[in-house]
Coordinates of C-alpha atoms in Angstrom, one line a residue:
Chain C
X376 CA 23.7 -34.1 -30.8
X377 CA 20.9 -31.6 -31.5
X378 CA 21.6 -29.3 -34.4
X379 CA 21.9 -25.6 -33.7
X380 CA 19.3 -24.5 -36.1
X381 CA 15.7 -25.5 -36.6
X382 CA 13.7 -25.2 -39.8
X383 CA 10.0 -24.4 -39.8
X384 CA 7.5 -24.2 -42.7
X385 CA 5.2 -21.2 -42.6
X386 CA 1.6 -20.8 -43.9
X387 CA 2.9 -19.5 -47.2
X388 CA 5.0 -22.6 -47.7
X389 CA 8.4 -21.0 -47.0
X390 CA 11.0 -22.8 -45.1
X391 CA 12.8 -20.6 -42.6
X392 CA 15.8 -21.4 -40.5
X393 CA 16.0 -20.1 -37.0
X394 CA 18.5 -20.7 -34.2
X395 CA 17.7 -23.2 -31.5
X396 CA 17.9 -20.4 -28.9
X397 CA 15.2 -18.4 -30.7
X398 CA 13.1 -21.4 -31.4
X399 CA 13.1 -22.3 -27.7
X400 CA 11.7 -18.9 -26.8
X401 CA 8.4 -20.2 -28.2
X402 CA 6.9 -22.7 -25.8
X403 CA 5.0 -24.3 -28.7
X404 CA 8.1 -25.1 -30.8
X405 CA 10.0 -26.0 -27.7
X406 CA 7.5 -28.7 -26.7
X407 CA 7.5 -30.0 -30.3
X408 CA 11.3 -30.3 -30.1
X409 CA 11.2 -32.1 -26.9
X410 CA 8.6 -34.5 -28.3
X411 CA 10.8 -35.4 -31.2
X412 CA 14.1 -35.9 -29.4
X413 CA 16.2 -38.3 -31.4
X414 CA 13.9 -38.4 -34.4
X415 CA 15.1 -36.9 -37.7
X416 CA 14.7 -33.2 -37.7
X417 CA 12.1 -32.4 -40.2
X418 CA 10.9 -28.8 -40.8
X419 CA 8.2 -28.0 -38.2
X420 CA 5.0 -26.9 -39.8
X421 CA 3.5 -23.6 -38.6
X422 CA 0.3 -23.4 -40.5
X423 CA -1.0 -20.4 -38.6
X424 CA 2.0 -18.1 -39.1
X425 CA 3.0 -16.4 -42.3
X426 CA 6.7 -15.9 -43.2
X427 CA 6.3 -12.1 -42.9
X428 CA 5.0 -12.3 -39.4
X429 CA 7.5 -15.0 -38.4
X430 CA 10.3 -12.7 -39.4
X431 CA 8.9 -10.0 -37.1
X432 CA 8.7 -12.6 -34.3
X433 CA 12.3 -13.6 -34.9
X434 CA 13.3 -9.9 -34.9
X435 CA 11.8 -9.6 -31.5
X436 CA 13.4 -12.8 -30.2
X437 CA 16.8 -11.7 -31.4
X438 CA 16.5 -8.4 -29.5
X439 CA 15.3 -10.2 -26.4
X440 CA 17.4 -13.4 -26.5
X441 CA 19.4 -12.5 -23.5
X442 CA 16.5 -11.4 -21.3
X443 CA 16.2 -13.4 -18.2
X444 CA 13.8 -16.3 -18.5
X445 CA 10.3 -15.3 -17.6
X446 CA 10.1 -16.7 -14.1
X447 CA 6.9 -16.6 -12.3
X448 CA 7.3 -13.9 -9.8
X449 CA 7.7 -15.4 -6.3
X450 CA 4.6 -14.2 -4.6
X451 CA 5.2 -12.6 -1.3
X452 CA 3.5 -14.8 1.2
X453 CA -0.2 -14.3 1.1
X454 CA 0.3 -10.7 0.0
X455 CA -2.9 -8.8 -0.1
X456 CA -4.2 -9.2 -3.5
X457 CA -4.9 -6.0 -5.4
X458 CA -7.1 -6.0 -8.4
X459 CA -5.9 -3.0 -10.2
X460 CA -5.6 -2.9 -13.9
X461 CA -2.2 -4.3 -15.0
X462 CA 0.5 -1.8 -15.8
X463 CA 0.6 -1.3 -19.6
X464 CA 3.7 0.9 -19.7
X465 CA 6.2 -0.3 -22.4
X466 CA 9.6 0.6 -21.0
X467 CA 12.0 -0.8 -23.6
X468 CA 12.9 1.8 -26.3
X469 CA 13.4 -0.9 -28.9
X470 CA 10.0 -2.4 -28.1
X471 CA 8.3 1.0 -28.5
X472 CA 9.8 1.2 -31.9
X473 CA 8.7 -2.4 -32.7
X474 CA 5.0 -1.8 -31.9
X475 CA 5.1 1.3 -34.1
X476 CA 3.4 -0.5 -37.0
X477 CA 0.1 -0.8 -38.7
X478 CA -2.6 -2.3 -36.5
X479 CA -3.2 -5.0 -39.0
X480 CA 0.4 -6.2 -38.5
X481 CA 0.0 -5.8 -34.7
X482 CA -3.0 -8.2 -34.7
X483 CA -1.1 -10.7 -36.8
X484 CA 1.9 -10.6 -34.5
X485 CA -0.4 -10.9 -31.5
X486 CA -2.1 -14.0 -32.9
X487 CA 1.3 -15.5 -33.8
X488 CA 2.7 -14.8 -30.4
X489 CA -0.3 -16.4 -28.9
X490 CA 0.0 -19.5 -31.1
X491 CA 3.7 -19.8 -30.7
X492 CA 3.4 -19.0 -27.0
X493 CA 6.1 -16.4 -26.8
X494 CA 5.1 -14.8 -23.5
X495 CA 7.0 -11.5 -23.6
X496 CA 6.0 -10.7 -27.1
X497 CA 2.4 -11.6 -26.4
X498 CA 2.3 -9.3 -23.4
X499 CA 3.9 -6.5 -25.3
X500 CA 1.2 -6.7 -28.0
X501 CA -1.6 -6.7 -25.5
X502 CA -0.1 -3.7 -23.7
X503 CA 0.2 -1.9 -27.0
X504 CA -3.4 -2.5 -28.0
X505 CA -4.6 -1.5 -24.5
X506 CA -2.6 1.7 -24.8
X507 CA -4.2 2.4 -28.2
X508 CA -7.6 2.2 -26.4
X509 CA -6.7 4.4 -23.5
X510 CA -7.9 8.0 -23.5
X511 CA -10.1 7.7 -26.6
X512 CA -13.8 8.2 -26.9
X513 CA -16.0 5.4 -28.3
X514 CA -16.1 7.3 -31.7
X515 CA -12.3 7.6 -31.8
X516 CA -11.9 3.9 -31.0
X517 CA -14.3 2.9 -33.8
X518 CA -12.3 5.1 -36.2
X519 CA -8.9 3.8 -35.0
X520 CA -9.9 0.1 -35.0
X521 CA -12.2 0.2 -38.0
X522 CA -15.3 -1.0 -36.3
X523 CA -18.9 -0.6 -37.5
X524 CA -21.1 1.4 -35.1
X525 CA -23.9 -1.1 -34.7
X526 CA -25.3 0.4 -31.5
X527 CA -28.7 2.1 -31.7
X528 CA -29.4 5.4 -30.0
X529 CA -31.4 3.4 -27.4
X530 CA -28.5 1.2 -26.7
X531 CA -26.3 4.2 -26.1
X532 CA -28.8 5.9 -23.9
X533 CA -29.2 2.7 -21.9
X534 CA -25.4 2.5 -21.4
X535 CA -25.2 6.1 -20.3
X536 CA -28.0 5.6 -17.9
X537 CA -26.6 2.4 -16.4
X538 CA -23.0 3.6 -15.9
X539 CA -23.3 7.4 -15.9
X540 CA -21.7 9.9 -18.1
X541 CA -17.9 9.8 -18.2
X542 CA -15.6 12.6 -19.0
X543 CA -14.7 11.2 -22.4
X544 CA -18.3 10.8 -23.3
X545 CA -19.2 11.2 -26.9
Chain A
X1291 CA -6.5 -10.2 -40.1
X1292 CA -8.3 -7.3 -38.6
X1293 CA -9.6 -6.6 -35.1
X1294 CA -13.0 -8.2 -35.6
X1295 CA -11.1 -11.5 -36.1
X1296 CA -9.5 -11.5 -32.6
X1297 CA -10.9 -14.2 -30.4
X1298 CA -12.8 -13.2 -27.3
X1299 CA -10.3 -14.5 -24.8
X1300 CA -7.6 -12.3 -26.3
X1301 CA -9.8 -9.3 -25.8
X1302 CA -10.3 -10.3 -22.2
X1303 CA -6.5 -10.3 -21.7
X1304 CA -6.2 -6.9 -23.4
X1305 CA -9.1 -5.7 -21.2
X1306 CA -7.1 -6.6 -18.1
X1307 CA -4.7 -3.7 -18.8
X1308 CA -7.6 -1.2 -18.7
X1309 CA -9.0 0.5 -15.7
X1310 CA -12.7 0.3 -15.0
X1311 CA -13.4 3.6 -16.5
X1312 CA -11.4 2.9 -19.7
X1313 CA -13.1 -0.4 -20.0
X1314 CA -16.5 1.2 -19.9
X1315 CA -15.6 3.6 -22.6
X1316 CA -14.1 1.0 -24.8
X1317 CA -17.1 -1.3 -24.4
X1318 CA -19.3 1.4 -25.9
X1319 CA -17.7 1.1 -29.3
X1320 CA -19.8 -1.7 -30.7
X1321 CA -22.2 -4.5 -29.8
X1322 CA -19.6 -7.1 -29.9
X1323 CA -17.1 -5.1 -27.9
X1324 CA -19.8 -4.4 -25.4
X1325 CA -20.5 -8.0 -25.0
X1326 CA -16.9 -9.1 -24.8
X1327 CA -15.4 -6.4 -22.7
X1328 CA -18.4 -5.9 -20.5
X1329 CA -21.3 -8.3 -20.1
X1330 CA -19.3 -11.4 -20.5
X1331 CA -16.4 -9.9 -18.7
X1332 CA -14.8 -12.5 -16.5
X1333 CA -13.9 -9.8 -14.1
X1334 CA -14.9 -11.0 -10.7
X1335 CA -13.2 -8.2 -8.9
X1336 CA -14.0 -4.6 -8.7
X1337 CA -11.7 -2.0 -7.3
X1338 CA -13.1 1.4 -6.7
X1339 CA -10.0 2.9 -5.2
X1340 CA -9.2 4.9 -8.2
X1341 CA -12.7 5.8 -9.3
X1342 CA -13.8 9.3 -8.3
X1343 CA -17.0 11.3 -8.4
X1344 CA -19.4 8.5 -8.8
X1345 CA -22.9 8.8 -7.4
X1346 CA -23.9 6.2 -4.8
X1347 CA -26.9 4.9 -6.7
X1348 CA -24.9 4.8 -9.9
X1349 CA -22.2 2.8 -8.2
X1350 CA -24.7 0.2 -7.1
X1351 CA -26.3 0.0 -10.6
X1352 CA -22.8 -0.3 -11.9
X1353 CA -21.9 -3.1 -9.6
X1354 CA -25.1 -4.9 -10.4
X1355 CA -24.0 -5.3 -14.0
X1356 CA -21.6 -8.0 -12.8
X1357 CA -22.7 -11.5 -11.9
X1358 CA -20.8 -13.7 -9.6
X1359 CA -18.7 -10.9 -8.2
X1360 CA -16.1 -12.2 -5.8
X1361 CA -14.4 -9.1 -4.5
X1362 CA -15.1 -5.4 -4.1
X1363 CA -12.6 -2.9 -2.8
X1364 CA -13.5 0.6 -1.7
X1365 CA -10.1 1.3 -0.2
X1366 CA -9.7 4.9 0.8
X1367 CA -12.7 5.8 -1.2
X1368 CA -13.1 8.6 1.3
X1369 CA -16.1 10.3 2.8
X1370 CA -18.0 10.8 -0.4
X1371 CA -19.5 7.4 -0.9
X1372 CA -19.2 4.5 1.4
X1373 CA -21.3 4.8 4.5
X1374 CA -23.7 2.5 6.3
X1375 CA -26.6 3.2 4.1
X1376 CA -24.6 2.5 1.0
X1377 CA -23.3 -0.8 2.3
X1378 CA -26.8 -1.9 3.2
X1379 CA -28.1 -0.9 -0.2
X1380 CA -25.2 -2.6 -1.9
X1381 CA -25.6 -5.9 -0.1
X1382 CA -29.4 -5.9 -0.6
X1383 CA -29.1 -5.1 -4.4
X1384 CA -29.7 -7.7 -7.0
X1385 CA -27.4 -8.3 -10.0
X1386 CA -28.7 -8.5 -13.5
X1387 CA -29.2 -12.2 -13.2
X1388 CA -31.6 -11.5 -10.4
X1389 CA -29.3 -13.0 -7.7
X1390 CA -28.1 -11.1 -4.7
X1391 CA -24.8 -9.2 -5.2
X1392 CA -23.5 -10.5 -1.9
X1393 CA -24.2 -14.1 -2.8
X1394 CA -20.8 -14.8 -4.3
X1395 CA -18.8 -12.1 -2.5
X1396 CA -15.7 -13.4 -0.8
X1397 CA -13.7 -10.3 -0.3
X1398 CA -14.8 -6.9 0.8
X1399 CA -12.2 -4.3 1.5
X1400 CA -13.3 -1.1 3.3
X1401 CA -10.0 0.2 4.6
X1402 CA -10.1 3.8 5.5
X1403 CA -13.7 4.5 4.5
X1404 CA -14.3 7.1 7.2
X1405 CA -18.0 7.3 7.2
X1406 CA -18.6 3.7 7.9
X1407 CA -19.5 3.3 11.6
X1408 CA -20.6 0.5 13.7
X1409 CA -23.0 1.8 16.4
X1410 CA -24.1 -0.3 19.3
X1411 CA -26.1 -3.4 18.7
X1412 CA -29.2 -1.7 20.0
X1413 CA -29.2 0.5 16.9
X1414 CA -31.3 -1.0 14.2
X1415 CA -28.7 -0.3 11.4
X1416 CA -26.0 -2.2 13.2
X1417 CA -28.4 -5.1 13.9
X1418 CA -29.0 -5.4 10.2
X1419 CA -25.4 -5.0 9.4
X1420 CA -24.2 -7.7 11.7
X1421 CA -27.0 -10.2 11.3
X1422 CA -29.1 -9.5 8.3
X1423 CA -27.2 -7.9 5.5
X1424 CA -23.8 -9.3 6.0
X1425 CA -25.4 -12.7 5.9
X1426 CA -24.0 -15.6 7.8
X1427 CA -23.4 -17.2 4.5
X1428 CA -21.3 -14.3 3.4
X1429 CA -19.3 -14.2 6.6
X1430 CA -18.6 -17.9 6.3
X1431 CA -17.2 -17.5 2.8
X1432 CA -15.3 -14.2 3.2
X1433 CA -11.5 -14.7 3.1
X1434 CA -10.2 -11.1 3.3
X1435 CA -11.6 -8.4 5.6
X1436 CA -10.0 -5.0 5.4
X1437 CA -11.2 -2.8 8.2
X1438 CA -8.2 -0.7 9.0
X1439 CA -8.5 2.9 10.2
X1440 CA -12.3 2.6 10.8
X1441 CA -12.4 5.0 13.7
X1442 CA -15.6 3.8 15.1
X1443 CA -15.1 0.1 14.8
X1444 CA -15.9 -1.4 18.2
X1445 CA -15.6 -4.7 20.0
X1446 CA -19.3 -5.4 20.0
X1447 CA -19.5 -5.6 16.2
X1448 CA -16.3 -7.7 16.0
X1449 CA -17.6 -10.0 18.7
X1450 CA -20.8 -10.7 16.7
X1451 CA -19.0 -10.9 13.4
X1452 CA -15.4 -12.3 13.5
X1453 CA -16.3 -15.7 15.2
X1454 CA -18.6 -16.4 12.1
X1455 CA -15.8 -15.8 9.6
X1456 CA -14.5 -19.3 9.4
X1457 CA -12.7 -19.0 6.0
X1458 CA -10.9 -15.8 6.8
X1459 CA -7.2 -15.8 5.9
X1460 CA -6.4 -12.2 5.8
X1461 CA -7.5 -9.6 8.4
X1462 CA -6.5 -6.0 8.6
X1463 CA -7.6 -4.1 11.7
X1464 CA -4.7 -1.6 11.8
X1465 CA -5.3 1.7 13.4
X1466 CA -8.6 0.8 15.1
X1467 CA -9.5 1.1 18.8
X1468 CA -10.5 -2.5 19.3
X1469 CA -9.3 -4.2 22.5
X1470 CA -9.6 -7.9 21.5
X1471 CA -9.6 -10.2 18.5
X1472 CA -12.4 -12.7 18.8
X1473 CA -11.4 -15.2 16.2
X1474 CA -13.3 -18.4 15.6
X1475 CA -11.8 -21.7 16.7
X1476 CA -9.4 -23.4 14.3
X1477 CA -9.3 -20.3 12.1
X1478 CA -7.3 -20.7 8.9
X1479 CA -6.0 -17.1 9.3
X1480 CA -2.6 -16.5 7.6
X1481 CA -2.2 -12.8 8.0
X1482 CA -3.3 -10.4 10.6
X1483 CA -2.4 -6.7 10.8
X1484 CA -2.9 -5.0 14.2
X1485 CA -0.4 -2.2 13.8
X1486 CA -1.2 0.8 16.0
X1487 CA -4.2 -0.9 17.6
X1488 CA -3.2 0.9 20.8
X1489 CA -5.5 -1.0 23.0
X1490 CA -4.5 -4.5 22.0
X1491 CA -3.0 -6.5 24.9
X1492 CA -1.4 -9.9 25.5
X1493 CA -4.8 -11.4 25.7
X1494 CA -5.3 -10.9 22.0
X1495 CA -2.0 -12.5 21.3
X1496 CA -3.2 -15.5 23.3
X1497 CA -6.4 -15.6 21.4
X1498 CA -4.6 -15.5 18.1
X1499 CA -2.1 -18.2 19.1
X1500 CA -4.9 -20.5 20.3
X1501 CA -7.3 -20.0 17.4
X1502 CA -5.0 -19.4 14.5
X1503 CA -2.0 -21.7 14.8
X1504 CA -1.3 -21.5 11.1
X1505 CA -0.6 -17.8 11.2
X1506 CA 2.2 -16.7 8.9
X1507 CA 2.2 -12.9 9.2
X1508 CA 1.8 -10.9 12.3
X1509 CA 2.0 -7.1 12.4
X1510 CA 1.8 -5.5 15.9
X1511 CA 3.8 -2.3 15.1
X1512 CA 3.4 0.4 17.7
X1513 CA 1.2 -1.7 20.1
X1514 CA 2.4 -0.5 23.4
X1515 CA 0.1 -2.6 25.6
X1516 CA 1.5 -5.9 24.6
X1517 CA 4.6 -7.1 26.5
X1518 CA 7.7 -9.0 26.0
X1519 CA 6.2 -11.7 28.1
X1520 CA 3.2 -11.9 25.8
X1521 CA 5.5 -12.4 22.8
X1522 CA 7.5 -15.0 24.6
X1523 CA 4.4 -17.0 25.7
X1524 CA 2.0 -16.7 22.8
X1525 CA 3.8 -15.6 19.6
X1526 CA 6.2 -18.5 20.2
X1527 CA 3.3 -20.9 19.7
X1528 CA 3.0 -19.8 16.0
X1529 CA 5.5 -22.2 14.5
X1530 CA 4.5 -21.3 10.9
X1531 CA 5.3 -17.6 11.3
X1532 CA 7.1 -16.0 8.4
X1533 CA 6.8 -12.3 9.1
X1534 CA 6.9 -10.6 12.5
X1535 CA 6.7 -6.9 12.8
X1536 CA 7.1 -5.6 16.4
X1537 CA 8.4 -2.1 15.5
X1538 CA 8.1 0.3 18.5
X1539 CA 5.9 -2.3 20.3
X1540 CA 6.0 -3.5 23.9
X1541 CA 7.4 -0.2 25.2
X1542 CA 10.8 -1.4 24.1
X1543 CA 10.8 -4.2 26.7
X1544 CA 11.8 -7.1 24.4
X1545 CA 14.9 -8.8 25.9
X1546 CA 17.3 -11.5 25.0
X1547 CA 15.2 -14.3 26.5
X1548 CA 12.2 -13.2 24.5
X1549 CA 14.1 -13.0 21.3
X1550 CA 15.8 -16.4 21.9
X1551 CA 12.5 -18.1 22.5
X1552 CA 11.0 -16.6 19.3
X1553 CA 14.0 -17.6 17.1
X1554 CA 13.8 -21.1 18.5
X1555 CA 10.1 -21.6 18.1
X1556 CA 9.5 -19.7 14.8
X1557 CA 12.4 -21.0 12.7
X1558 CA 10.7 -20.1 9.4
X1559 CA 10.8 -16.4 9.8
X1560 CA 11.8 -14.5 6.7
X1561 CA 11.1 -11.0 7.9
X1562 CA 11.8 -9.7 11.4
X1563 CA 11.3 -6.0 12.2
X1564 CA 12.6 -5.0 15.6
X1565 CA 13.0 -1.3 16.5
X1566 CA 13.9 0.6 19.7
X1567 CA 14.7 -2.5 21.7
X1568 CA 17.7 -1.3 23.8
X1569 CA 17.7 -4.3 26.2
X1570 CA 18.9 -6.7 23.5
X1571 CA 22.6 -7.8 23.8
X1572 CA 24.9 -10.1 22.0
X1573 CA 23.2 -13.2 23.4
X1574 CA 19.9 -12.2 21.8
X1575 CA 21.4 -11.1 18.5
X1576 CA 23.4 -14.4 18.2
X1577 CA 20.1 -16.3 18.4
X1578 CA 19.0 -14.6 15.1
X1579 CA 21.6 -16.7 13.3
X1580 CA 19.2 -19.7 13.7
X1581 CA 16.8 -18.2 11.2
X1582 CA 18.1 -19.8 8.0
X1583 CA 15.4 -18.2 5.8
X1584 CA 15.8 -14.6 7.0
X1585 CA 15.8 -12.1 4.2
X1586 CA 14.8 -8.9 6.0
X1587 CA 16.2 -7.8 9.3
X1588 CA 15.4 -4.5 10.9
X1589 CA 17.4 -3.6 14.0
X1590 CA 16.8 0.1 13.9
X1591 CA 17.8 1.7 17.1
X1592 CA 18.6 -1.5 18.9
X1593 CA 21.4 0.3 20.6
X1594 CA 23.0 -2.8 22.2
X1595 CA 24.2 -4.0 18.8
X1596 CA 28.0 -4.0 18.5
X1597 CA 30.5 -4.5 15.6
X1598 CA 31.1 -8.1 16.7
X1599 CA 27.4 -8.8 16.6
X1600 CA 27.1 -7.5 13.1
X1601 CA 30.1 -9.6 12.0
X1602 CA 28.6 -12.7 13.5
X1603 CA 25.2 -12.1 12.0
X1604 CA 26.4 -11.3 8.5
X1605 CA 28.8 -14.2 8.4
X1606 CA 26.1 -16.6 9.2
X1607 CA 23.1 -15.0 7.5
X1608 CA 24.9 -13.3 4.6
X1609 CA 23.6 -15.9 2.1
X1610 CA 20.0 -14.9 2.6
X1611 CA 19.7 -11.4 4.1
X1612 CA 18.8 -8.8 1.4
X1613 CA 17.5 -6.0 3.6
X1614 CA 19.4 -4.9 6.7
X1615 CA 18.6 -1.9 8.7
X1616 CA 21.2 -0.9 11.3
X1617 CA 20.2 2.8 11.6
X1618 CA 20.7 4.4 14.9
X1619 CA 22.8 1.5 16.4
X1620 CA 25.2 3.9 18.0
X1621 CA 27.9 1.4 19.0
X1622 CA 28.6 0.5 15.5
X1623 CA 31.7 1.8 13.7
X1624 CA 33.6 1.3 10.5
X1625 CA 34.3 -2.3 11.5
X1626 CA 30.6 -3.2 10.9
X1627 CA 30.7 -1.7 7.4
X1628 CA 33.8 -3.8 6.8
X1629 CA 32.1 -7.1 7.7
X1630 CA 29.1 -6.2 5.6
X1631 CA 31.4 -5.6 2.7
X1632 CA 33.2 -8.9 3.3
X1633 CA 30.2 -11.2 3.8
X1634 CA 27.0 -9.4 2.7
X1635 CA 26.9 -10.5 -1.0
X1636 CA 23.1 -10.6 -1.2
X1637 CA 22.5 -7.2 0.4
X1638 CA 20.1 -5.0 -1.6
X1639 CA 19.0 -2.5 1.0
X1640 CA 21.2 -1.2 3.8
X1641 CA 20.4 1.4 6.5
X1642 CA 23.2 3.0 8.3
X1643 CA 21.6 6.3 9.4
X1644 CA 23.2 8.1 12.3
X1645 CA 26.3 5.8 12.5
X1646 CA 29.7 7.2 13.0
X1647 CA 31.5 6.5 9.8
X1648 CA 34.7 8.4 10.5
X1649 CA 37.6 7.0 8.4
X1650 CA 35.2 4.7 6.5
X1651 CA 36.4 5.5 3.0
X1652 CA 38.0 2.1 2.5
X1653 CA 35.2 0.1 4.1
X1654 CA 32.5 1.8 2.1
X1655 CA 34.4 1.3 -1.1
X1656 CA 34.8 -2.4 -0.3
X1657 CA 31.1 -2.6 0.5
X1658 CA 30.0 -0.9 -2.7
X1659 CA 32.3 -3.0 -4.9
X1660 CA 31.4 -6.3 -3.2
X1661 CA 27.6 -5.9 -2.8
X1662 CA 26.7 -5.6 -6.5
X1663 CA 23.0 -6.1 -5.7
X1664 CA 22.8 -2.9 -3.6
X1665 CA 19.9 -0.7 -4.6
X1666 CA 18.9 1.2 -1.5
X1667 CA 21.3 3.0 0.8
X1668 CA 20.5 5.1 3.8
X1669 CA 23.5 7.0 5.2
X1670 CA 21.6 10.0 6.6
X1671 CA 23.4 12.0 9.3
X1672 CA 26.5 9.7 9.3
X1673 CA 29.5 11.4 10.8
X1674 CA 32.6 11.5 8.6
X1675 CA 30.8 11.1 5.3
X1676 CA 31.3 13.6 2.6
X1677 CA 30.6 14.2 -1.1
X1678 CA 33.9 12.7 -2.1
X1679 CA 33.3 9.4 -0.5
X1680 CA 29.7 9.3 -1.9
X1681 CA 30.8 9.6 -5.5
X1682 CA 33.5 7.0 -4.9
X1683 CA 30.8 4.7 -3.7
X1684 CA 28.8 5.5 -6.9
X1685 CA 31.7 4.6 -9.1
X1686 CA 32.3 1.2 -7.4
X1687 CA 28.6 0.2 -7.2
X1688 CA 28.4 0.3 -11.0
X1689 CA 25.9 3.1 -10.4
X1690 CA 23.1 0.7 -9.6
X1691 CA 21.7 2.6 -6.6
X1692 CA 18.1 3.8 -7.1
X1693 CA 17.2 5.0 -3.6
X1694 CA 19.5 7.1 -1.5
X1695 CA 19.1 8.9 1.8
X1696 CA 22.0 11.3 2.3
X1697 CA 20.4 13.9 4.7
X1698 CA 23.1 15.9 6.3
X1699 CA 25.4 16.1 3.3
X1700 CA 25.1 18.8 0.7
X1701 CA 25.5 17.6 -2.9
X1702 CA 24.9 19.3 -6.2
X1703 CA 21.9 18.0 -8.2
X1704 CA 23.8 17.7 -11.4
X1705 CA 26.7 15.7 -10.1
X1706 CA 24.3 13.4 -8.3
X1707 CA 22.4 12.6 -11.4
X1708 CA 25.6 12.0 -13.3
X1709 CA 26.9 9.6 -10.7
X1710 CA 23.7 7.7 -10.0
X1711 CA 21.8 7.5 -13.3
X1712 CA 19.2 5.1 -11.9
X1713 CA 18.4 7.2 -8.8
X1714 CA 14.6 7.6 -8.3
X1715 CA 14.3 8.7 -4.7
X1716 CA 16.8 10.9 -2.9
X1717 CA 16.5 12.5 0.5
X1718 CA 18.9 15.1 1.7
X1719 CA 20.3 18.6 0.9
X1720 CA 20.6 18.8 -2.9
X1721 CA 21.7 22.1 -4.5
X1722 CA 19.9 22.8 -7.8
X1723 CA 22.2 24.4 -10.2

């Protein structure tokens, strides 16, 4: 009989217990569990995730544990494919609050969600970062994301020439 | 970890949430971002539908920044940009790798671009368009062709172009004045839209049935020149058909025999839209029960429909049908509502407009408490319906309804919002307080 809680070891050598239900929301852990059916349950090493970030991930999983499983949407037969940008609206109030964190933390969670393969959380983080980019000028983006401006005036002029001035032009 | 440390492929995913314009701006932040979000962008599809005020030449320069572009859409771009000259320039242009833009193009959607015209073959532009610029290679590869509402599209151009499109799976010619559909032989076509092509006749149906036997979706809404006989003879050959839309078509002449043939020979239908077919009787409606996969059934103004027919249909199709439109079927009464309440557990969308619902309080309450998936309800101009019943329905449906048509009843805005918290669309007389 499989035990109801799983222990994992994080990058900072902490052992954390999480419920099987939450662990299975991560495809990565889920496949590790399936591989080791019957074997003695040792702590699963997660060398890419720190305990601080893992706690955040578990928070999210706890809030979303009763969400319907992310089924691939049944495509309407041969429906005309539209290549619009994906919708980045975050509808869940709890989620809105959750992403209200320092960008450094957001990046860590994004990477963890990617590594652990928690689909919903990963999408949420991508949406949030995309929303942070929206409506900003290149200058504002550099400031927000702490990026060095390594473009020369010629580069900028060339870009303007190629793609035309836009309304948010700096 | 900071943003510089994010791997490129994560940036590509984030980029997919940005519109073209937002992507351009973001890509100007630094060299790396420019490279990631732009030059190495894996975007192989461009959609100009939402881009406004861009100069023709700029658009081409812009497009030429992409290599290996597979699809471009100029849907409803309007009169400002897309015309023949533009299309010719576009197709002749080179991308930054020196290749031709059109060399990888598989999809070109030009729906509703009003300035695009196809003059007679004698005209030099058209010659170029049909033979030179839209190269044979391109036509062989193209899988989606959207040409709806092109007012000047004529048969000559189609005759010289369509037979070459041997990979085409999706063709939209809605609202054009073409008279025939010259498909190539053994066409892999899956979907064809011919709605409101007023000059289309049975001959086109025959051509489709012969050349595209794998067709899954056929839209001939409003095509008055096609006949019941045409449907019976040719559409019945399309055994793979999933969606058939014949709303307002055939001058209403579809009869029981026609419907019976269709339901026997197209057993895979999931969506069937009939409207204004007054000749249909119980015999025809009964044949619909053969369609075991049917999820959407539109019987709008099929006035022969009786309460018994509805009961029979919903008893045998209740496990699959989610959308059922019975609007304007005058013979129906409260009994029909009753049978839907008893057997229509999957119903999400019901249309009852114009039906006499006198004394229907109990039946409607039964319906709303049994059909827990119900999201859309159309009860416009139903006799015997009042505010009181409506709010009773709201209580029992756990307030899930999000779209409501209650034209003919006057309700206060405030009360409505209170009873239907998820309501997004409402039609009808609503008093603002």
